[in-house]
Short mmCIF file of C-alpha atoms and ligand atoms in Angstrom, two decimals:
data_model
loop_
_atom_site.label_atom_id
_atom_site.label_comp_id
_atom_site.label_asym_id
_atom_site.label_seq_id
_atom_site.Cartn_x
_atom_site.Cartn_y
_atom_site.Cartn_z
CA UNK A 1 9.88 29.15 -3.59
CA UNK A 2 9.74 25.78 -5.35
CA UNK A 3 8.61 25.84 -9.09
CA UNK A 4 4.63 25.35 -9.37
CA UNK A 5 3.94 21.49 -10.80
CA UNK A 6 2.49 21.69 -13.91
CA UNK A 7 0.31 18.58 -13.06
CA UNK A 8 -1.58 19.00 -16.87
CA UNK A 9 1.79 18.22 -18.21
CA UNK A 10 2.24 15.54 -15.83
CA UNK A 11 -1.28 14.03 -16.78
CA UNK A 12 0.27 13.41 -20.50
CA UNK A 13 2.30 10.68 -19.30
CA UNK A 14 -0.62 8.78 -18.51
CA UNK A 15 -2.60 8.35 -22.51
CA UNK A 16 -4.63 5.87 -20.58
CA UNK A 17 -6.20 8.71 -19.04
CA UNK A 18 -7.67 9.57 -22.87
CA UNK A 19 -9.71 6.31 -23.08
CA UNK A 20 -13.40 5.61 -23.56
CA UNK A 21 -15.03 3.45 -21.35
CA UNK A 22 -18.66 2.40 -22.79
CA UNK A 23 -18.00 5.10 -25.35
CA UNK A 24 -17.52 7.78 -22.21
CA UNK A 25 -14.22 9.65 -21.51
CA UNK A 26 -12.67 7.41 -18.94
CA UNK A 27 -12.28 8.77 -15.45
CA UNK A 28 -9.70 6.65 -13.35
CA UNK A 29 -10.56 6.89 -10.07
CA UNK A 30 -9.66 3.22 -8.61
CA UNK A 31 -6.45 4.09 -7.68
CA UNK A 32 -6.33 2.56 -4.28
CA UNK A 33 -6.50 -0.77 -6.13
CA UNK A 34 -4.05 0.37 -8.74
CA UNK A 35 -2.13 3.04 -9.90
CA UNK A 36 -1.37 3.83 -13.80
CA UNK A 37 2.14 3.74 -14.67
CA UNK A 38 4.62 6.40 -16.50
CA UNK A 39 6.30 5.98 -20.12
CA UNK A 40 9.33 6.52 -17.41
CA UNK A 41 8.77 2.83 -15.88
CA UNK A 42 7.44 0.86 -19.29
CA UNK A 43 11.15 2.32 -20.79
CA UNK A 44 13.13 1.16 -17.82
CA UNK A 45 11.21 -2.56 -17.87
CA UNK A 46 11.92 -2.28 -21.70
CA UNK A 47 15.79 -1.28 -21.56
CA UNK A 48 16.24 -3.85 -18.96
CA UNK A 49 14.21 -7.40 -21.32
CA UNK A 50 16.58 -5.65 -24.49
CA UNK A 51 19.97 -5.17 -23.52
CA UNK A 52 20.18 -6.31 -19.73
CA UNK A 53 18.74 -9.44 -18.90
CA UNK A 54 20.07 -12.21 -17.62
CA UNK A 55 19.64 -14.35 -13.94
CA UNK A 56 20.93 -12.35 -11.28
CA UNK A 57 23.77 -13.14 -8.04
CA UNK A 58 25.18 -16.40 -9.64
CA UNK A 59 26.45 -14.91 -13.26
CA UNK A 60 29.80 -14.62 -14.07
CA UNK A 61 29.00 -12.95 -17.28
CA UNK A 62 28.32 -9.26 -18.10
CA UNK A 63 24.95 -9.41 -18.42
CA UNK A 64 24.60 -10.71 -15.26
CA UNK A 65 26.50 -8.49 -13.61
CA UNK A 66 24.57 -5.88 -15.37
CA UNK A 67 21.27 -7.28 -14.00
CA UNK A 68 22.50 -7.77 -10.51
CA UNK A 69 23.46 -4.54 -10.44
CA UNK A 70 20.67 -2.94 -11.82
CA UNK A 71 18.55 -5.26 -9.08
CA UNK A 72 20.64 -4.56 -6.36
CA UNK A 73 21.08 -0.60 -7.30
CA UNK A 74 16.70 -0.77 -7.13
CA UNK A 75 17.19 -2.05 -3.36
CA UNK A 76 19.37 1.02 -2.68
CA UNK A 77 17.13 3.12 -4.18
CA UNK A 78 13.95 1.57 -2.07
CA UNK A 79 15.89 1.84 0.86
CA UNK A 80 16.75 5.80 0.25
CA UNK A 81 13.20 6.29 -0.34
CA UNK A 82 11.97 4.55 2.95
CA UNK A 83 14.75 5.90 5.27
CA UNK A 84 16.26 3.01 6.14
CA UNK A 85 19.49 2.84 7.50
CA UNK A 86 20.79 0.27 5.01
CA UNK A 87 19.99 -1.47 1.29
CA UNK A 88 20.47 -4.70 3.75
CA UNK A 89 17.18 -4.09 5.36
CA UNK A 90 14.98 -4.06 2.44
CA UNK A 91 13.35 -7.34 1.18
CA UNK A 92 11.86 -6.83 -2.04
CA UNK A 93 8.64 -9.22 -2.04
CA UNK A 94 5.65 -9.36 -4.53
CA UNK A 95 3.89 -6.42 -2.67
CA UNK A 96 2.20 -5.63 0.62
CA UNK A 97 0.40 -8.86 0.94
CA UNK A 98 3.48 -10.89 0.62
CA UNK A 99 5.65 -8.72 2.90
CA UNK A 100 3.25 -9.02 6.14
CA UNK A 101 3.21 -12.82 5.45
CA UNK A 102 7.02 -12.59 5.62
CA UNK A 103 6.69 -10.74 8.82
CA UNK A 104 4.17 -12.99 10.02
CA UNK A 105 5.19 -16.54 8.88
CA UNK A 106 9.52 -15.95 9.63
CA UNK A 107 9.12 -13.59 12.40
CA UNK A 108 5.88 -14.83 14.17
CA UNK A 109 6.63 -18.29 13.54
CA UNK A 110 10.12 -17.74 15.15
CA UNK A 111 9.36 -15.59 18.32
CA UNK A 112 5.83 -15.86 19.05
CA UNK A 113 4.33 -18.16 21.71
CA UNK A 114 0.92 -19.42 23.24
CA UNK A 115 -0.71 -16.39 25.25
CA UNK A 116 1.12 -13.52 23.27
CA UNK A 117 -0.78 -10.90 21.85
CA UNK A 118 -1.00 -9.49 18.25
CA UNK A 119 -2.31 -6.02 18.49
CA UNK A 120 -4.28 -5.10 14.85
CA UNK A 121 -7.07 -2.51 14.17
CA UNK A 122 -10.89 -2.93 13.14
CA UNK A 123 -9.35 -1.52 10.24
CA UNK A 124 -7.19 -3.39 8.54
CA UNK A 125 -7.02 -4.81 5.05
CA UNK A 126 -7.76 -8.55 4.92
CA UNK A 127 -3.78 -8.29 4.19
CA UNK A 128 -3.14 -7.26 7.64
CA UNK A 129 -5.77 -9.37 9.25
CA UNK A 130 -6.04 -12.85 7.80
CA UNK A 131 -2.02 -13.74 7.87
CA UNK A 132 -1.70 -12.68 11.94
CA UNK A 133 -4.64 -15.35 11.89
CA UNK A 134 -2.86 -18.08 10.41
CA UNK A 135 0.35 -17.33 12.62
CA UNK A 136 -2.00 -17.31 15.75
CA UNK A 137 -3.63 -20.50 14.74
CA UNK A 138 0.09 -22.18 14.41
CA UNK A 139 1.69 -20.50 17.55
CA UNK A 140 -1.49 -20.48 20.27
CA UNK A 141 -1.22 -16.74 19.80
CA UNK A 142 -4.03 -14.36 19.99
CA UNK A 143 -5.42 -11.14 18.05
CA UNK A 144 -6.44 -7.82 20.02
CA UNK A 145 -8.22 -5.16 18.42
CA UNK A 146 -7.77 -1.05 18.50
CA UNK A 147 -11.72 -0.23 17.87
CA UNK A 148 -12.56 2.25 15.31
CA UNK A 149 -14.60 5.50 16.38
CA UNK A 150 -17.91 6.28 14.33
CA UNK A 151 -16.06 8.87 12.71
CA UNK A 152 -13.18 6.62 10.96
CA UNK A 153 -10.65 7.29 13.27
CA UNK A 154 -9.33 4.78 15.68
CA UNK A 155 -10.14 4.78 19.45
CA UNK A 156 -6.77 5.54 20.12
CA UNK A 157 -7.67 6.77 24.10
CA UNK A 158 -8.09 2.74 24.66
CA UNK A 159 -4.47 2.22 23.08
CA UNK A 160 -2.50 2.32 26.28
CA UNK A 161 -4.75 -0.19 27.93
CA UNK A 162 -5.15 -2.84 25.02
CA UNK A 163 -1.11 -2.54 25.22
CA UNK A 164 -0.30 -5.29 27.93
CA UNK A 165 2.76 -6.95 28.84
CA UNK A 166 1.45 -9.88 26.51
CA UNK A 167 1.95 -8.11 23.59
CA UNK A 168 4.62 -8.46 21.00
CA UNK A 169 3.88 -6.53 18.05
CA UNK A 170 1.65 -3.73 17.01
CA UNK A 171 0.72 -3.90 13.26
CA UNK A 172 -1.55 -0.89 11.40
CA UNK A 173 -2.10 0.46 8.48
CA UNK A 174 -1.05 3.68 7.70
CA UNK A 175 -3.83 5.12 5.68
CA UNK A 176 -7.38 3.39 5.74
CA UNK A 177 -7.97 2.13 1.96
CA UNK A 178 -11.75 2.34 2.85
CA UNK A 179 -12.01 5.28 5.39
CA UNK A 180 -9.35 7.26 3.70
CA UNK A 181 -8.23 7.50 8.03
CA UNK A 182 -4.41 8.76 7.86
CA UNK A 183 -2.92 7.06 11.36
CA UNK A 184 -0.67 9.25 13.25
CA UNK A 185 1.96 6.63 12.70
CA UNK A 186 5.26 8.18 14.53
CA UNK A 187 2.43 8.83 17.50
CA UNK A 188 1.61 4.77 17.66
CA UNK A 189 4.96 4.00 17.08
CA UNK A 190 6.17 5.90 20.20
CA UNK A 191 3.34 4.69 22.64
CA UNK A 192 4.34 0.78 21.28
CA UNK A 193 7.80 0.87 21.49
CA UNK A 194 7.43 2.70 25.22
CA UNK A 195 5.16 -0.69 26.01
CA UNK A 196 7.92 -2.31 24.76
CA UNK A 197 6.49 -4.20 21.83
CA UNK A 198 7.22 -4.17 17.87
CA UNK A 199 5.19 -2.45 15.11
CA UNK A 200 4.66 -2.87 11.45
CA UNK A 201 2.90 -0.25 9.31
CA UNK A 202 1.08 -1.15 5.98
CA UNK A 203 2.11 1.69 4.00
CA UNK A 204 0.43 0.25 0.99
CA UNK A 205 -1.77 3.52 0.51
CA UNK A 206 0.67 6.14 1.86
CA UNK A 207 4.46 5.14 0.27
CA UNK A 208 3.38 6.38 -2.92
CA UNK A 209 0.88 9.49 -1.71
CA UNK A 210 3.41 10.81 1.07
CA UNK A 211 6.73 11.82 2.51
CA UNK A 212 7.35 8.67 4.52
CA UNK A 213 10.57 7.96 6.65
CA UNK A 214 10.79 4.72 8.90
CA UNK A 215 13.45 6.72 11.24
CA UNK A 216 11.19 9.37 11.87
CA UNK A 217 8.32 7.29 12.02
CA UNK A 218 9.94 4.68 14.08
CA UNK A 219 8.41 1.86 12.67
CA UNK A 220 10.12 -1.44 12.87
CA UNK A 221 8.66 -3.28 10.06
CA UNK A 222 6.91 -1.20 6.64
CA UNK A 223 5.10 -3.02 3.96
CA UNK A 224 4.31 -1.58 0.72
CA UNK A 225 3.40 -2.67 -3.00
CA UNK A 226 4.84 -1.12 -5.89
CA UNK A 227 1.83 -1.38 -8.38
CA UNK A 228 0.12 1.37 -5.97
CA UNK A 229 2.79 4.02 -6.82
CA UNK A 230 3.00 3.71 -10.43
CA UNK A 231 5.16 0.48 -10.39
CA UNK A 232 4.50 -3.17 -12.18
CA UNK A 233 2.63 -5.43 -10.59
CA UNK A 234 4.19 -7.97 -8.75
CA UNK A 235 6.80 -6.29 -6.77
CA UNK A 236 6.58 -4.22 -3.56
CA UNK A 237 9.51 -4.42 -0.21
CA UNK A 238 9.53 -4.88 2.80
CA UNK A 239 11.50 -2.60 5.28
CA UNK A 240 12.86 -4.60 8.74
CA UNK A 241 15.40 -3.42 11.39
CA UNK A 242 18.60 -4.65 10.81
CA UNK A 243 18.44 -5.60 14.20
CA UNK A 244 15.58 -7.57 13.85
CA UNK A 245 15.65 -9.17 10.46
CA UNK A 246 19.25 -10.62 11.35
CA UNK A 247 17.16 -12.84 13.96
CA UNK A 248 14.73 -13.93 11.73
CA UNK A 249 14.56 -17.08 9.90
CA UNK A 250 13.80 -18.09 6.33
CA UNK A 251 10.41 -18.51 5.70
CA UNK A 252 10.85 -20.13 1.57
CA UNK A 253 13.81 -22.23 0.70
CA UNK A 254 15.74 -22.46 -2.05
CA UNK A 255 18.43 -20.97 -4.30
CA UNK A 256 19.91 -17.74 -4.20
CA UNK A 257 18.94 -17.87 -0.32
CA UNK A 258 21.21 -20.51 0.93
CA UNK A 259 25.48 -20.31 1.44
CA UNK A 260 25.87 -24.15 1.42
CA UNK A 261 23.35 -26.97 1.26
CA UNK A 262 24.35 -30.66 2.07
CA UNK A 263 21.14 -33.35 1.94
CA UNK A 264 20.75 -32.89 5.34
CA UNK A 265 21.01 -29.41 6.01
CA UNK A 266 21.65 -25.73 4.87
CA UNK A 267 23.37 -22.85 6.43
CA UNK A 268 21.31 -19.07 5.16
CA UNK A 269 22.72 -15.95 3.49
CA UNK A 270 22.97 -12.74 5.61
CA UNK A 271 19.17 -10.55 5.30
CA UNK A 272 18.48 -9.48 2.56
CA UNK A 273 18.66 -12.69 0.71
CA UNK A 274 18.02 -14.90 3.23
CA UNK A 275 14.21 -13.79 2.74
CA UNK A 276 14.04 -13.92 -1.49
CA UNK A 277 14.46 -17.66 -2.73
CA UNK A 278 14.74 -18.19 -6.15
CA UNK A 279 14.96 -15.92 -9.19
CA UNK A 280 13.47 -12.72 -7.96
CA UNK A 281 11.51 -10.19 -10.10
CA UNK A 282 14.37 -8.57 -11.52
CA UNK A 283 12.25 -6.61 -13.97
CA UNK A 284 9.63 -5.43 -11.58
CA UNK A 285 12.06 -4.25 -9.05
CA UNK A 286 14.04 -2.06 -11.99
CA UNK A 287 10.16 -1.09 -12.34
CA UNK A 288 10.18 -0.04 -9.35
CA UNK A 289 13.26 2.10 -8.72
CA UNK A 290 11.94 4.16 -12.01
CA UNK A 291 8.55 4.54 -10.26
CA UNK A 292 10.13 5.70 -7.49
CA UNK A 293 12.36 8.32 -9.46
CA UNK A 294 9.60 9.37 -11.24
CA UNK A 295 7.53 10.23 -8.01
CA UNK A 296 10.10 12.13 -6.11
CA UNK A 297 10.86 13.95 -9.67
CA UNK A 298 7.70 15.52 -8.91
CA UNK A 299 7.76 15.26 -5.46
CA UNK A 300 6.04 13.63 -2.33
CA UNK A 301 4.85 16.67 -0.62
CA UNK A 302 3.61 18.19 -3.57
CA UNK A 303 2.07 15.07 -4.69
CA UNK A 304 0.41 15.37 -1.17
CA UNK A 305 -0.95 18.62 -0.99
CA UNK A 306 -2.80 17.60 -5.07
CA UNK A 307 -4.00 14.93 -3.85
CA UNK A 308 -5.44 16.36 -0.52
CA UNK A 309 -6.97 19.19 -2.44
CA UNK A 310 -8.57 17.15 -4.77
CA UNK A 311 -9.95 14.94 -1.58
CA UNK A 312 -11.83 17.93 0.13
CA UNK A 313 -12.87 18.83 -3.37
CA UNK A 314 -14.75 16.05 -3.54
CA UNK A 315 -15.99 15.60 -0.19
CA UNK A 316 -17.09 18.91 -0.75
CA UNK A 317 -19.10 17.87 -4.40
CA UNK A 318 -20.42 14.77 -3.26
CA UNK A 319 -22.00 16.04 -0.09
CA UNK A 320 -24.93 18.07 -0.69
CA UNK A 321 -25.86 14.95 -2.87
CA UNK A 322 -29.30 13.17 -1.80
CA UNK A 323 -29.21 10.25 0.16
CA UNK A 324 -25.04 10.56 0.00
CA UNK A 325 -23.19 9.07 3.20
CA UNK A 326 -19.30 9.64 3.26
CA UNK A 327 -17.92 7.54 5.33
CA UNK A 328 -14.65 8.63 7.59
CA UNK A 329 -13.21 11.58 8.88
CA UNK A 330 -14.06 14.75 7.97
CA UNK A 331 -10.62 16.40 8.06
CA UNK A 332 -7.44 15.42 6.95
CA UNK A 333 -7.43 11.98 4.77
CA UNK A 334 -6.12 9.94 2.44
CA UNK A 335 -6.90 10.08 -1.39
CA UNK A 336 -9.84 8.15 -1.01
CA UNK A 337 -13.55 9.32 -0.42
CA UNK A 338 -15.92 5.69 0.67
CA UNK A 339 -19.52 6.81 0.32
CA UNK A 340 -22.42 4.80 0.48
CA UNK A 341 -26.17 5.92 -0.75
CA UNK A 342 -29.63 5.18 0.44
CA UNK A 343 -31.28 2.56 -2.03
CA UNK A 344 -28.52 1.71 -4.07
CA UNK A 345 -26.23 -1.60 -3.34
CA UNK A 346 -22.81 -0.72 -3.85
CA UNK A 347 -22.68 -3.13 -6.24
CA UNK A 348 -25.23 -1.65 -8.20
CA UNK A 349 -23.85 2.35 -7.70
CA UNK A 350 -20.64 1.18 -9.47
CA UNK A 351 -21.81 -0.26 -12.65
CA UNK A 352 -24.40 2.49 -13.02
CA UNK A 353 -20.84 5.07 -12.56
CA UNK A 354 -18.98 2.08 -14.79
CA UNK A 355 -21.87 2.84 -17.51
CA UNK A 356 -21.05 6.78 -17.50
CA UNK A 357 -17.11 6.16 -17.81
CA UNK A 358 -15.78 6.49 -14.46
CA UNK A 359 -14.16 3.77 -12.71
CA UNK A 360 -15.02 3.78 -9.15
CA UNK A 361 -14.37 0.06 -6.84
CA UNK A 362 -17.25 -1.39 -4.82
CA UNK A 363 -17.27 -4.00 -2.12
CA UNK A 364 -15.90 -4.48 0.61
CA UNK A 365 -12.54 -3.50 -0.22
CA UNK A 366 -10.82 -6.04 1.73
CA UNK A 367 -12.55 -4.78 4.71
CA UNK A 368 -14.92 -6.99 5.96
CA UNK A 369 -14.88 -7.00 9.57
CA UNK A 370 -14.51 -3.03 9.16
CA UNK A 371 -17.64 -2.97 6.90
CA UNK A 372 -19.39 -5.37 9.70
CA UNK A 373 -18.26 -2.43 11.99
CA UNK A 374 -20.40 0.27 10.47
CA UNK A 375 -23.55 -2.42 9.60
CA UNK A 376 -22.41 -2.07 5.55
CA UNK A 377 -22.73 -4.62 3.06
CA UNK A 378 -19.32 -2.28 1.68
CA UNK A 379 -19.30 0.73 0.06
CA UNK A 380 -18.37 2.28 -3.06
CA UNK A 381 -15.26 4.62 -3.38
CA UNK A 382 -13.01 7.03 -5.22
CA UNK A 383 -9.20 7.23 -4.97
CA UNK A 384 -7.38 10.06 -6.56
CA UNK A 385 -3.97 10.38 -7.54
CA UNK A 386 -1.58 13.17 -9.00
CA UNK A 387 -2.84 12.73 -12.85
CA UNK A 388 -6.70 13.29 -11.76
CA UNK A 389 -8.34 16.91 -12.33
CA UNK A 390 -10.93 18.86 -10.33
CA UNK A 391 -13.09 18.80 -13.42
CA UNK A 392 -13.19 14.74 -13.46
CA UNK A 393 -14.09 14.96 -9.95
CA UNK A 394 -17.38 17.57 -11.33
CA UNK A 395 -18.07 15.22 -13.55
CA UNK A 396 -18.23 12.44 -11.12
CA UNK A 397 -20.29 14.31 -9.04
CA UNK A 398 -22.25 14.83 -12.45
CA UNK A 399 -22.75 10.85 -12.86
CA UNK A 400 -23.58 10.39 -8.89
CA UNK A 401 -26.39 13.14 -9.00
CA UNK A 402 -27.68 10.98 -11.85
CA UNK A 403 -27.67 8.18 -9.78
CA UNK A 404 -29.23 9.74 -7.05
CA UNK A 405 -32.19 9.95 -9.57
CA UNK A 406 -31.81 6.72 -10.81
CA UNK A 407 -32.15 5.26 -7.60
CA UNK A 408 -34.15 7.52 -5.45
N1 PLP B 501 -3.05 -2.94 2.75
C1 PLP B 501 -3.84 -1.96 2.31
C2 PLP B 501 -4.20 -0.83 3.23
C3 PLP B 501 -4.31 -1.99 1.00
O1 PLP B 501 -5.11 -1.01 0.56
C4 PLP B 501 -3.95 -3.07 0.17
C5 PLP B 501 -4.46 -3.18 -1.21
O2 PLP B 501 -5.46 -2.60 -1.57
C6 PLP B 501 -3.10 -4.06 0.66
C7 PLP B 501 -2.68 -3.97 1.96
C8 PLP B 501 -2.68 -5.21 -0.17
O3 PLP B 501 -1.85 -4.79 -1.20
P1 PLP B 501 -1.36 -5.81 -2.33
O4 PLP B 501 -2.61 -6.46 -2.87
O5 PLP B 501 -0.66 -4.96 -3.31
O6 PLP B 501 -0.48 -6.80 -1.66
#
């Protein structure tokens, strides 16, 4: 039997966690947005600014070789994590945002013509939405639409049908950052690829909550962001068949990505580099590969099973609430819990919680056409990770019965 995680002890590495906010004991529950980060990950960016760094790939000096190393041994270490076949098929990138541009500007602006199809969700983050929009507007292609169910789930009886011969690629999120929705992803994957088209899976609020494995999922493209796994800010990867990135062209020029420039022309490294002109973010991605040492030190699964406790815990406190909606589905979920209330703008329900200490988000979360969906101006919502307690979630139910009052 595996050891029991002794998450108090794991809490300690956060000391952020023993703030005041407004003279309250902070509770940090706005981790969908951002994630705390480790003493293990402020060391490793540390170590590397004292005694490592230098530019990276054109040094012939020690340090440099030191800091390409340390860079390039981070892209092994992102690849191990994802399951990809090979370091070569991970572009590091500033996060999810920037990967799914990548996809979209050097893949889509490569392969896609007028009249093919981008299939998306009613779900997706504005990240996942708005640069398949720019690529349409360029190529003459068009967007199609898996419709969400009231429920949070997507209407996935209509997938088969919205998957015609037109269209090319297939690109979801993983887990809803409003809805909390987790998307059978190997499922979608295996009903795309059967239609014969491409997917790409925004992982950006399951890579850091979840065992995740692009072979078994069967995913051809996988976007993520560091910062929302207990990396800096700034970096995140980008996982692409071998098969596929090979075919893609650059999408930025400019050093480190070229093998020979005349003033006419340039020839293109092989994939990885071909996608990461100029100096890269050496320190974030050394960031990274600690953040992602640190997670599997305690473990994804178990990491999993905290977080989806601490979910249905409060599901469970914030329902018999007055005037409480949760939004999305009632069973399994992501660590996130979107509620709205009767009488109380979203807006306006997370300053009152801001007032009482705990940091909840409220908007639209990137979601617009989502909130559109179910009639919201947005919503407001928890996220939960590994360092958060079942008493901070009492206490947020504490601050949110309050509200009720305030507001009723
Ligand atoms: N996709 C989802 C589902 C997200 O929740 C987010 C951020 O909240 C993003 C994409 C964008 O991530 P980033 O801002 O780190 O690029």
């Amino acid at each position: 039997m595996p050891a029991k995680t002794d998450w108090a002890r794991i809490r300690d590495d956060f000391p952020i966690l023993q703030e005041c906010a407004h003279g309250q004991p902070l509770i940090y529950f706005d981790n969908a947005a951002t994630t705390q980060k480790p003493p293990a990950v402020l060391d490793a960016l540390r170590r590397y600014y004292e005694h490592d760094n230098a530019n990276v790939h054109r040094g012939l000096h020690e340090l440099s070789t030191r800091a390409t190393e340390a860079y390039e041994g981070a892209r092994e270490r992102v690849a191990e994590y994802v399951g990809a076949a090979s370091a070569s098929e991970i572009v590091f990138t500033r996060g999810t945002t920037e990967s799914i541009n990548l996809v979209a500007q050097s893949w889509g602006g490569g392969f896609l013509h007028r009249g093919d199809v981008i299939l998306l969700t009613e779900m997706e983050h504005h990240s996942n939405l708005v640069p398949w929009q720019l690529i349409a507007a360029r190529t003459g292609a068009r967007l199609r639409f898996v419709p969400v169910n009231d429920d949070g789930t997507l209407a996935l009886d209509q997938l088969d049908a919205l998957l015609t011969g037109e269209v090319k690629l297939f690109a979801f999120t993983h887990v809803s950052n409003s809805l909390g929705t987790i998307n059978p992803a190997r499922e979608l994957c295996a009903r795309a690829r059967a239609a014969g088209v491409l997917t790409l899976l925004d992982a950006a609020q399951s890579a850091g909550h979840m065992p995740l494995d692009v072979r078994q999922i069967g995913c051809d493209f996988l976007a993520f962001s560091g910062h929302k796994m207990c990396g800096p800010t700034g970096i995140g990867a980008l996982y692409a068949r071998s098969e596929i990135l090979e075919q893609m062209p650059p999408w930025h020029g400019g050093g480190e990505m070229i093998t020979s420039v005349t003033l006419e022309q340039s020839s293109y490294k092989k994939p990885p580099h071909r996608f990461e002109a100029g100096t890269p973010n050496i320190a974030g991605a050394i960031g990274l590969a600690a953040a992602i040492e640190y997670i599997e030190g305690i473990g994804r699964e178990a990491i999993f099973q905290h977080d989806s406790q601490l979910t249905s815990y409060a599901m469970q406190c914030l329902a018999d609430i007055p005037g409480m909606r949760l939004l999305g589905p009632a069973g399994e979920r992501g660590a996130i819990v979107g509620f709205v209330r009767e009488n109380a703008h979203p807006h306006d329900l997370t300053t009152f919680a801001d007032q009482h200490g705990l940091a909840l988000r409220g908007g639209h979360h990137c979601n617009q056409p989502l909130m559109r969906r179910f009639g919201l101006p947005g919503s407001t919502r928890a996220s939960f990770y590994f360092y958060n307690t079942r008493e901070e979630v009492e206490r947020m139910a504490d601050i949110l019965r309050k509200a009720a009052r305030f507001f009723a």
